């Protein structure tokens, strides 16, 4: 041990979450991994109640063709999605693999973010109860709980509403506002999260929906104490890092792969 100052990231290592299993380094292996995590993510979203009618989409960039992404088919319940149901869309929104229909809003919103953010592998969006309730307040989340700090100085409020997002220019405005942040609150609409993997985007979505629920509950009961900048920044490092998200998602996905093996069909 030395007394030299530690890098800010050092406290993340204290969590000692261990290494995730290594994967074969090929486009095909990485593609298969992303598709499997994506199919599992929909089933996890269904279990959390993030389904509502035909709304919601999660996308995963193809590892080989950077302007192509995988997405859920239109009007198939999240709880039933299998790997073979996933659609591959090209940069123009044309289905280049898969037999089912796509949702135009999925392309309008997600393609612009995939294009603007090369570091983003996955984008998640759904119409959830607490995320939508929070979105009506037209304000960002406060750092009031350590897990909520995953979004401290790391999310934006898209403060406009123009109905279904069917045009790419609205998607472009969301992508421009998002900048380097990991998530967005879309006013009168819902939440959107991004990640360097499917695992991260899906976990951040779960965490953000919960953060909205917790702040709604806390504000209904009283006036929550806001954490100091120093506290919030520390919690952001500890609860807002990619490693935390990937491990948190993995233990949920493992249950899906074990209990619903047909997801891999
Ligand atoms: Zn939507």
PDB file of C-alpha atoms and ligand atoms in Angstrom:
ATOM      1  CA  UNK A   1       0.000   0.000   0.000  1.00  0.00           C
ATOM      2  CA  UNK A   2       1.153   3.526  -0.691  1.00  0.00           C
ATOM      3  CA  UNK A   3      -0.088   6.852   0.576  1.00  0.00           C
ATOM      4  CA  UNK A   4      -0.363   8.264  -2.892  1.00  0.00           C
ATOM      5  CA  UNK A   5      -3.729   9.786  -3.722  1.00  0.00           C
ATOM      6  CA  UNK A   6      -6.107   7.381  -5.392  1.00  0.00           C
ATOM      7  CA  UNK A   7      -7.854   8.116  -8.661  1.00  0.00           C
ATOM      8  CA  UNK A   8     -11.544   8.983  -8.188  1.00  0.00           C
ATOM      9  CA  UNK A   9     -12.468   5.661  -9.814  1.00  0.00           C
ATOM     10  CA  UNK A  10     -10.578   3.756  -7.132  1.00  0.00           C
ATOM     11  CA  UNK A  11     -13.542   3.598  -4.755  1.00  0.00           C
ATOM     12  CA  UNK A  12     -15.540   1.748  -7.394  1.00  0.00           C
ATOM     13  CA  UNK A  13     -13.038  -1.092  -7.130  1.00  0.00           C
ATOM     14  CA  UNK A  14     -13.858  -1.421  -3.427  1.00  0.00           C
ATOM     15  CA  UNK A  15     -17.155  -2.965  -4.476  1.00  0.00           C
ATOM     16  CA  UNK A  16     -15.112  -5.904  -5.854  1.00  0.00           C
ATOM     17  CA  UNK A  17     -17.821  -7.174  -8.161  1.00  0.00           C
ATOM     18  CA  UNK A  18     -15.403  -9.444  -9.967  1.00  0.00           C
ATOM     19  CA  UNK A  19     -14.929  -9.933 -13.661  1.00  0.00           C
ATOM     20  CA  UNK A  20     -17.687 -10.854 -16.037  1.00  0.00           C
ATOM     21  CA  UNK A  21     -17.045 -13.925 -18.195  1.00  0.00           C
ATOM     22  CA  UNK A  22     -14.920 -13.215 -21.242  1.00  0.00           C
ATOM     23  CA  UNK A  23     -16.494 -13.603 -24.650  1.00  0.00           C
ATOM     24  CA  UNK A  24     -15.122 -14.867 -27.898  1.00  0.00           C
ATOM     25  CA  UNK A  25     -13.786 -11.908 -29.832  1.00  0.00           C
ATOM     26  CA  UNK A  26     -15.680 -12.093 -33.110  1.00  0.00           C
ATOM     27  CA  UNK A  27     -18.514 -10.135 -34.688  1.00  0.00           C
ATOM     28  CA  UNK A  28     -20.706 -13.221 -34.673  1.00  0.00           C
ATOM     29  CA  UNK A  29     -20.104 -13.972 -30.990  1.00  0.00           C
ATOM     30  CA  UNK A  30     -20.636 -10.339 -29.981  1.00  0.00           C
ATOM     31  CA  UNK A  31     -23.777 -10.096 -32.136  1.00  0.00           C
ATOM     32  CA  UNK A  32     -25.191 -13.231 -30.528  1.00  0.00           C
ATOM     33  CA  UNK A  33     -24.374 -11.907 -27.070  1.00  0.00           C
ATOM     34  CA  UNK A  34     -26.086  -8.567 -27.729  1.00  0.00           C
ATOM     35  CA  UNK A  35     -29.181 -10.274 -29.158  1.00  0.00           C
ATOM     36  CA  UNK A  36     -29.456 -12.636 -26.204  1.00  0.00           C
ATOM     37  CA  UNK A  37     -29.119  -9.800 -23.682  1.00  0.00           C
ATOM     38  CA  UNK A  38     -31.647  -7.759 -25.667  1.00  0.00           C
ATOM     39  CA  UNK A  39     -34.254 -10.529 -25.724  1.00  0.00           C
ATOM     40  CA  UNK A  40     -33.705 -11.094 -21.988  1.00  0.00           C
ATOM     41  CA  UNK A  41     -34.016  -7.350 -21.329  1.00  0.00           C
ATOM     42  CA  UNK A  42     -37.549  -7.292 -22.772  1.00  0.00           C
ATOM     43  CA  UNK A  43     -38.615 -10.154 -20.543  1.00  0.00           C
ATOM     44  CA  UNK A  44     -37.081  -8.387 -17.537  1.00  0.00           C
ATOM     45  CA  UNK A  45     -38.941  -5.192 -18.497  1.00  0.00           C
ATOM     46  CA  UNK A  46     -42.191  -7.199 -18.639  1.00  0.00           C
ATOM     47  CA  UNK A  47     -41.540  -8.547 -15.143  1.00  0.00           C
ATOM     48  CA  UNK A  48     -40.998  -5.009 -13.852  1.00  0.00           C
ATOM     49  CA  UNK A  49     -44.293  -3.946 -15.472  1.00  0.00           C
ATOM     50  CA  UNK A  50     -42.575  -1.698 -18.035  1.00  0.00           C
ATOM     51  CA  UNK A  51     -44.873  -2.945 -20.771  1.00  0.00           C
ATOM     52  CA  UNK A  52     -47.942  -0.952 -21.744  1.00  0.00           C
ATOM     53  CA  UNK A  53     -49.786  -1.931 -24.880  1.00  0.00           C
ATOM     54  CA  UNK A  54     -47.540  -1.602 -27.889  1.00  0.00           C
ATOM     55  CA  UNK A  55     -45.235   1.060 -26.408  1.00  0.00           C
ATOM     56  CA  UNK A  56     -41.529   0.718 -25.744  1.00  0.00           C
ATOM     57  CA  UNK A  57     -38.378  -0.358 -27.499  1.00  0.00           C
ATOM     58  CA  UNK A  58     -34.820  -1.274 -26.683  1.00  0.00           C
ATOM     59  CA  UNK A  59     -32.198  -1.256 -29.418  1.00  0.00           C
ATOM     60  CA  UNK A  60     -28.711  -2.742 -29.695  1.00  0.00           C
ATOM     61  CA  UNK A  61     -26.184  -1.594 -32.264  1.00  0.00           C
ATOM     62  CA  UNK A  62     -24.834  -4.336 -34.513  1.00  0.00           C
ATOM     63  CA  UNK A  63     -21.117  -4.879 -33.749  1.00  0.00           C
ATOM     64  CA  UNK A  64     -20.158  -5.181 -37.409  1.00  0.00           C
ATOM     65  CA  UNK A  65     -22.435  -2.714 -39.192  1.00  0.00           C
ATOM     66  CA  UNK A  66     -22.293   0.365 -36.976  1.00  0.00           C
ATOM     67  CA  UNK A  67     -25.354   2.104 -38.498  1.00  0.00           C
ATOM     68  CA  UNK A  68     -27.527  -1.020 -38.107  1.00  0.00           C
ATOM     69  CA  UNK A  69     -29.325  -1.889 -34.892  1.00  0.00           C
ATOM     70  CA  UNK A  70     -31.437  -4.721 -33.475  1.00  0.00           C
ATOM     71  CA  UNK A  71     -34.889  -3.931 -32.114  1.00  0.00           C
ATOM     72  CA  UNK A  72     -38.038  -5.627 -30.851  1.00  0.00           C
ATOM     73  CA  UNK A  73     -40.844  -6.314 -33.316  1.00  0.00           C
ATOM     74  CA  UNK A  74     -43.937  -4.120 -33.203  1.00  0.00           C
ATOM     75  CA  UNK A  75     -46.907  -5.354 -31.143  1.00  0.00           C
ATOM     76  CA  UNK A  76     -45.290  -8.429 -29.590  1.00  0.00           C
ATOM     77  CA  UNK A  77     -45.551  -8.489 -25.797  1.00  0.00           C
ATOM     78  CA  UNK A  78     -42.175  -8.020 -24.092  1.00  0.00           C
ATOM     79  CA  UNK A  79     -42.691 -11.215 -22.070  1.00  0.00           C
ATOM     80  CA  UNK A  80     -42.813 -13.348 -25.247  1.00  0.00           C
ATOM     81  CA  UNK A  81     -39.863 -11.967 -27.191  1.00  0.00           C
ATOM     82  CA  UNK A  82     -37.239 -14.482 -28.354  1.00  0.00           C
ATOM     83  CA  UNK A  83     -33.861 -13.909 -30.009  1.00  0.00           C
ATOM     84  CA  UNK A  84     -35.280 -15.021 -33.367  1.00  0.00           C
ATOM     85  CA  UNK A  85     -38.008 -12.328 -33.185  1.00  0.00           C
ATOM     86  CA  UNK A  86     -35.504  -9.459 -33.141  1.00  0.00           C
ATOM     87  CA  UNK A  87     -35.289  -7.268 -36.234  1.00  0.00           C
ATOM     88  CA  UNK A  88     -32.172  -5.744 -37.745  1.00  0.00           C
ATOM     89  CA  UNK A  89     -32.754  -2.241 -39.162  1.00  0.00           C
ATOM     90  CA  UNK A  90     -30.303  -0.442 -41.425  1.00  0.00           C
ATOM     91  CA  UNK A  91     -29.406   3.250 -41.332  1.00  0.00           C
ATOM     92  CA  UNK A  92     -32.556   4.116 -43.327  1.00  0.00           C
ATOM     93  CA  UNK A  93     -34.903   2.156 -41.092  1.00  0.00           C
ATOM     94  CA  UNK A  94     -35.343  -0.711 -43.539  1.00  0.00           C
ATOM     95  CA  UNK A  95     -35.661  -4.218 -42.079  1.00  0.00           C
ATOM     96  CA  UNK A  96     -32.689  -6.208 -43.346  1.00  0.00           C
ATOM     97  CA  UNK A  97     -33.216  -9.231 -41.110  1.00  0.00           C
ATOM     98  CA  UNK A  98     -36.377 -10.567 -39.450  1.00  0.00           C
ATOM     99  CA  UNK A  99     -39.921 -11.294 -40.513  1.00  0.00           C
ATOM    100  CA  UNK A 100     -42.064  -9.156 -38.232  1.00  0.00           C
ATOM    101  CA  UNK A 101     -43.070  -5.482 -38.419  1.00  0.00           C
ATOM    102  CA  UNK A 102     -41.194  -2.602 -36.825  1.00  0.00           C
ATOM    103  CA  UNK A 103     -42.322   0.460 -34.868  1.00  0.00           C
ATOM    104  CA  UNK A 104     -41.580   3.723 -36.655  1.00  0.00           C
ATOM    105  CA  UNK A 105     -41.002   5.596 -33.383  1.00  0.00           C
ATOM    106  CA  UNK A 106     -38.251   3.127 -32.489  1.00  0.00           C
ATOM    107  CA  UNK A 107     -36.323   4.207 -35.557  1.00  0.00           C
ATOM    108  CA  UNK A 108     -37.087   7.949 -35.196  1.00  0.00           C
ATOM    109  CA  UNK A 109     -35.792   8.136 -31.644  1.00  0.00           C
ATOM    110  CA  UNK A 110     -33.127   5.455 -31.450  1.00  0.00           C
ATOM    111  CA  UNK A 111     -31.389   5.836 -34.824  1.00  0.00           C
ATOM    112  CA  UNK A 112     -30.490   9.465 -34.134  1.00  0.00           C
ATOM    113  CA  UNK A 113     -28.976   8.582 -30.750  1.00  0.00           C
ATOM    114  CA  UNK A 114     -27.032   5.637 -32.180  1.00  0.00           C
ATOM    115  CA  UNK A 115     -25.762   7.991 -34.882  1.00  0.00           C
ATOM    116  CA  UNK A 116     -24.819  10.861 -32.562  1.00  0.00           C
ATOM    117  CA  UNK A 117     -23.189   8.688 -29.903  1.00  0.00           C
ATOM    118  CA  UNK A 118     -20.698   6.108 -31.220  1.00  0.00           C
ATOM    119  CA  UNK A 119     -20.053   5.060 -27.600  1.00  0.00           C
ATOM    120  CA  UNK A 120     -23.704   4.073 -27.134  1.00  0.00           C
ATOM    121  CA  UNK A 121     -24.384   0.412 -27.916  1.00  0.00           C
ATOM    122  CA  UNK A 122     -27.940   0.315 -26.580  1.00  0.00           C
ATOM    123  CA  UNK A 123     -30.892   2.630 -25.997  1.00  0.00           C
ATOM    124  CA  UNK A 124     -33.947   1.797 -23.879  1.00  0.00           C
ATOM    125  CA  UNK A 125     -37.278   3.597 -23.882  1.00  0.00           C
ATOM    126  CA  UNK A 126     -40.658   2.643 -22.424  1.00  0.00           C
ATOM    127  CA  UNK A 127     -43.807   4.247 -21.096  1.00  0.00           C
ATOM    128  CA  UNK A 128     -43.620   3.415 -17.409  1.00  0.00           C
ATOM    129  CA  UNK A 129     -45.834   4.504 -14.550  1.00  0.00           C
ATOM    130  CA  UNK A 130     -43.406   6.442 -12.373  1.00  0.00           C
ATOM    131  CA  UNK A 131     -41.254   7.717 -15.217  1.00  0.00           C
ATOM    132  CA  UNK A 132     -44.296   9.221 -16.890  1.00  0.00           C
ATOM    133  CA  UNK A 133     -45.668  10.627 -13.630  1.00  0.00           C
ATOM    134  CA  UNK A 134     -42.300  12.280 -12.978  1.00  0.00           C
ATOM    135  CA  UNK A 135     -42.095  13.581 -16.562  1.00  0.00           C
ATOM    136  CA  UNK A 136     -45.204  15.725 -15.959  1.00  0.00           C
ATOM    137  CA  UNK A 137     -43.289  17.791 -13.382  1.00  0.00           C
ATOM    138  CA  UNK A 138     -40.980  19.099 -16.106  1.00  0.00           C
ATOM    139  CA  UNK A 139     -37.852  18.851 -13.967  1.00  0.00           C
ATOM    140  CA  UNK A 140     -34.793  16.692 -13.537  1.00  0.00           C
ATOM    141  CA  UNK A 141     -34.278  14.161 -10.742  1.00  0.00           C
ATOM    142  CA  UNK A 142     -32.588  15.381  -7.567  1.00  0.00           C
ATOM    143  CA  UNK A 143     -29.776  13.575  -5.773  1.00  0.00           C
ATOM    144  CA  UNK A 144     -31.769  12.327  -2.801  1.00  0.00           C
ATOM    145  CA  UNK A 145     -30.920   8.608  -2.724  1.00  0.00           C
ATOM    146  CA  UNK A 146     -27.582   7.022  -3.549  1.00  0.00           C
ATOM    147  CA  UNK A 147     -28.935   4.980  -6.460  1.00  0.00           C
ATOM    148  CA  UNK A 148     -30.641   8.078  -7.908  1.00  0.00           C
ATOM    149  CA  UNK A 149     -27.187   9.644  -8.097  1.00  0.00           C
ATOM    150  CA  UNK A 150     -26.425   7.373 -11.059  1.00  0.00           C
ATOM    151  CA  UNK A 151     -28.179  10.213 -12.913  1.00  0.00           C
ATOM    152  CA  UNK A 152     -26.576  13.130 -11.046  1.00  0.00           C
ATOM    153  CA  UNK A 153     -25.344  15.597 -13.683  1.00  0.00           C
ATOM    154  CA  UNK A 154     -25.901  12.710 -16.073  1.00  0.00           C
ATOM    155  CA  UNK A 155     -29.422  13.175 -17.450  1.00  0.00           C
ATOM    156  CA  UNK A 156     -31.402  15.802 -19.324  1.00  0.00           C
ATOM    157  CA  UNK A 157     -35.001  17.015 -19.532  1.00  0.00           C
ATOM    158  CA  UNK A 158     -36.449  17.059 -23.053  1.00  0.00           C
ATOM    159  CA  UNK A 159     -38.973  19.804 -22.359  1.00  0.00           C
ATOM    160  CA  UNK A 160     -41.221  19.570 -25.394  1.00  0.00           C
ATOM    161  CA  UNK A 161     -44.084  17.405 -26.514  1.00  0.00           C
ATOM    162  CA  UNK A 162     -45.345  16.918 -30.058  1.00  0.00           C
ATOM    163  CA  UNK A 163     -47.200  13.603 -29.967  1.00  0.00           C
ATOM    164  CA  UNK A 164     -45.784  10.360 -31.300  1.00  0.00           C
ATOM    165  CA  UNK A 165     -42.147  10.699 -32.287  1.00  0.00           C
ATOM    166  CA  UNK A 166     -42.477   9.732 -35.945  1.00  0.00           C
ATOM    167  CA  UNK A 167     -40.067  12.179 -37.516  1.00  0.00           C
ATOM    168  CA  UNK A 168     -36.322  12.032 -37.304  1.00  0.00           C
ATOM    169  CA  UNK A 169     -35.960  15.757 -36.550  1.00  0.00           C
ATOM    170  CA  UNK A 170     -37.495  15.290 -33.098  1.00  0.00           C
ATOM    171  CA  UNK A 171     -35.171  12.347 -32.554  1.00  0.00           C
ATOM    172  CA  UNK A 172     -32.286  14.570 -33.622  1.00  0.00           C
ATOM    173  CA  UNK A 173     -33.269  17.193 -31.036  1.00  0.00           C
ATOM    174  CA  UNK A 174     -33.415  14.533 -28.312  1.00  0.00           C
ATOM    175  CA  UNK A 175     -29.974  13.239 -29.366  1.00  0.00           C
ATOM    176  CA  UNK A 176     -28.499  16.776 -29.436  1.00  0.00           C
ATOM    177  CA  UNK A 177     -29.876  17.586 -25.990  1.00  0.00           C
ATOM    178  CA  UNK A 178     -28.700  14.251 -24.591  1.00  0.00           C
ATOM    179  CA  UNK A 179     -25.076  15.105 -25.366  1.00  0.00           C
ATOM    180  CA  UNK A 180     -22.814  12.892 -23.264  1.00  0.00           C
ATOM    181  CA  UNK A 181     -25.485  12.187 -20.634  1.00  0.00           C
ATOM    182  CA  UNK A 182     -26.719   8.655 -20.009  1.00  0.00           C
ATOM    183  CA  UNK A 183     -30.449   9.364 -19.832  1.00  0.00           C
ATOM    184  CA  UNK A 184     -33.325  11.682 -20.678  1.00  0.00           C
ATOM    185  CA  UNK A 185     -36.731  12.491 -19.249  1.00  0.00           C
ATOM    186  CA  UNK A 186     -39.141  13.152 -22.117  1.00  0.00           C
ATOM    187  CA  UNK A 187     -41.889  15.498 -20.877  1.00  0.00           C
ATOM    188  CA  UNK A 188     -45.394  13.970 -20.889  1.00  0.00           C
ATOM    189  CA  UNK A 189     -43.924  10.830 -22.423  1.00  0.00           C
ATOM    190  CA  UNK A 190     -41.440   8.769 -20.403  1.00  0.00           C
ATOM    191  CA  UNK A 191     -37.818   7.854 -19.840  1.00  0.00           C
ATOM    192  CA  UNK A 192     -34.938   7.023 -22.143  1.00  0.00           C
ATOM    193  CA  UNK A 193     -31.586   5.545 -21.146  1.00  0.00           C
ATOM    194  CA  UNK A 194     -28.409   4.662 -22.989  1.00  0.00           C
ATOM    195  CA  UNK A 195     -25.428   2.422 -22.305  1.00  0.00           C
ATOM    196  CA  UNK A 196     -22.200   1.044 -23.653  1.00  0.00           C
ATOM    197  CA  UNK A 197     -23.937  -2.351 -23.642  1.00  0.00           C
ATOM    198  CA  UNK A 198     -27.502  -3.696 -23.591  1.00  0.00           C
ATOM    199  CA  UNK A 199     -26.920  -4.615 -19.966  1.00  0.00           C
ATOM    200  CA  UNK A 200     -26.123  -1.007 -19.019  1.00  0.00           C
ATOM    201  CA  UNK A 201     -28.967   0.659 -20.926  1.00  0.00           C
ATOM    202  CA  UNK A 202     -31.507  -1.793 -19.490  1.00  0.00           C
ATOM    203  CA  UNK A 203     -30.197  -1.487 -15.936  1.00  0.00           C
ATOM    204  CA  UNK A 204     -30.153   2.301 -16.096  1.00  0.00           C
ATOM    205  CA  UNK A 205     -33.759   2.200 -17.222  1.00  0.00           C
ATOM    206  CA  UNK A 206     -34.739   0.087 -14.202  1.00  0.00           C
ATOM    207  CA  UNK A 207     -32.728   2.368 -11.906  1.00  0.00           C
ATOM    208  CA  UNK A 208     -34.220   5.548 -13.373  1.00  0.00           C
ATOM    209  CA  UNK A 209     -37.807   4.337 -13.148  1.00  0.00           C
ATOM    210  CA  UNK A 210     -37.111   3.490  -9.483  1.00  0.00           C
ATOM    211  CA  UNK A 211     -35.471   6.882  -8.921  1.00  0.00           C
ATOM    212  CA  UNK A 212     -38.634   8.572 -10.203  1.00  0.00           C
ATOM    213  CA  UNK A 213     -40.772   6.413  -7.936  1.00  0.00           C
ATOM    214  CA  UNK A 214     -38.614   7.137  -4.891  1.00  0.00           C
ATOM    215  CA  UNK A 215     -38.618  10.892  -5.436  1.00  0.00           C
ATOM    216  CA  UNK A 216     -42.385  10.926  -5.996  1.00  0.00           C
ATOM    217  CA  UNK A 217     -42.853   9.010  -2.729  1.00  0.00           C
ATOM    218  CA  UNK A 218     -40.402  11.168  -0.784  1.00  0.00           C
ATOM    219  CA  UNK A 219     -41.963  14.424  -2.029  1.00  0.00           C
ATOM    220  CA  UNK A 220     -45.462  13.139  -1.274  1.00  0.00           C
ATOM    221  CA  UNK A 221     -44.361  12.523   2.317  1.00  0.00           C
ATOM    222  CA  UNK A 222     -42.353  15.690   2.935  1.00  0.00           C
ATOM    223  CA  UNK A 223     -39.363  17.660   1.743  1.00  0.00           C
ATOM    224  CA  UNK A 224     -36.483  15.313   0.942  1.00  0.00           C
ATOM    225  CA  UNK A 225     -33.020  16.465   1.916  1.00  0.00           C
ATOM    226  CA  UNK A 226     -30.851  17.060  -1.131  1.00  0.00           C
ATOM    227  CA  UNK A 227     -27.408  15.468  -0.961  1.00  0.00           C
ATOM    228  CA  UNK A 228     -24.368  17.758  -1.158  1.00  0.00           C
ATOM    229  CA  UNK A 229     -22.432  17.958  -4.435  1.00  0.00           C
ATOM    230  CA  UNK A 230     -19.632  15.958  -2.831  1.00  0.00           C
ATOM    231  CA  UNK A 231     -21.998  13.214  -1.615  1.00  0.00           C
ATOM    232  CA  UNK A 232     -23.827  13.075  -4.930  1.00  0.00           C
ATOM    233  CA  UNK A 233     -20.612  12.910  -6.949  1.00  0.00           C
ATOM    234  CA  UNK A 234     -19.298  10.064  -4.809  1.00  0.00           C
ATOM    235  CA  UNK A 235     -22.580   8.162  -5.151  1.00  0.00           C
ATOM    236  CA  UNK A 236     -22.514   8.807  -8.912  1.00  0.00           C
ATOM    237  CA  UNK A 237     -19.102   7.164  -9.140  1.00  0.00           C
ATOM    238  CA  UNK A 238     -20.196   4.216  -7.027  1.00  0.00           C
ATOM    239  CA  UNK A 239     -23.725   3.639  -8.351  1.00  0.00           C
ATOM    240  CA  UNK A 240     -23.492   5.150 -11.804  1.00  0.00           C
ATOM    241  CA  UNK A 241     -20.628   3.184 -13.287  1.00  0.00           C
ATOM    242  CA  UNK A 242     -20.878   0.641 -16.090  1.00  0.00           C
ATOM    243  CA  UNK A 243     -19.571  -2.232 -13.991  1.00  0.00           C
ATOM    244  CA  UNK A 244     -22.327  -1.800 -11.411  1.00  0.00           C
ATOM    245  CA  UNK A 245     -24.959  -1.764 -14.176  1.00  0.00           C
ATOM    246  CA  UNK A 246     -23.637  -4.833 -15.989  1.00  0.00           C
ATOM    247  CA  UNK A 247     -23.491  -6.940 -12.832  1.00  0.00           C
ATOM    248  CA  UNK A 248     -26.899  -5.770 -11.656  1.00  0.00           C
ATOM    249  CA  UNK A 249     -28.436  -6.677 -14.996  1.00  0.00           C
ATOM    250  CA  UNK A 250     -26.641 -10.018 -15.215  1.00  0.00           C
ATOM    251  CA  UNK A 251     -28.243 -11.453 -12.093  1.00  0.00           C
ATOM    252  CA  UNK A 252     -31.669 -10.627 -13.555  1.00  0.00           C
ATOM    253  CA  UNK A 253     -30.803 -12.029 -16.993  1.00  0.00           C
ATOM    254  CA  UNK A 254     -29.447 -15.258 -15.472  1.00  0.00           C
ATOM    255  CA  UNK A 255     -32.901 -15.911 -14.014  1.00  0.00           C
ATOM    256  CA  UNK A 256     -34.499 -15.430 -17.420  1.00  0.00           C
ATOM    257  CA  UNK A 257     -32.013 -17.750 -19.173  1.00  0.00           C
ATOM    258  CA  UNK A 258     -32.591 -20.414 -16.511  1.00  0.00           C
ATOM    259  CA  UNK A 259     -36.365 -20.165 -16.120  1.00  0.00           C
ATOM    260  CA  UNK A 260     -37.347 -19.226 -19.681  1.00  0.00           C
ATOM    261  CA  UNK A 261     -34.748 -20.944 -21.899  1.00  0.00           C
ATOM    262  CA  UNK A 262     -36.978 -20.476 -24.969  1.00  0.00           C
ATOM    263  CA  UNK A 263     -35.884 -16.808 -24.928  1.00  0.00           C
ATOM    264  CA  UNK A 264     -32.726 -18.016 -26.717  1.00  0.00           C
ATOM    265  CA  UNK A 265     -34.657 -19.660 -29.581  1.00  0.00           C
TER     266      UNK A 265
HETATM  267 ZN1  LIG B   1     -42.395   6.546 -26.427  1.00  0.00          ZN
END
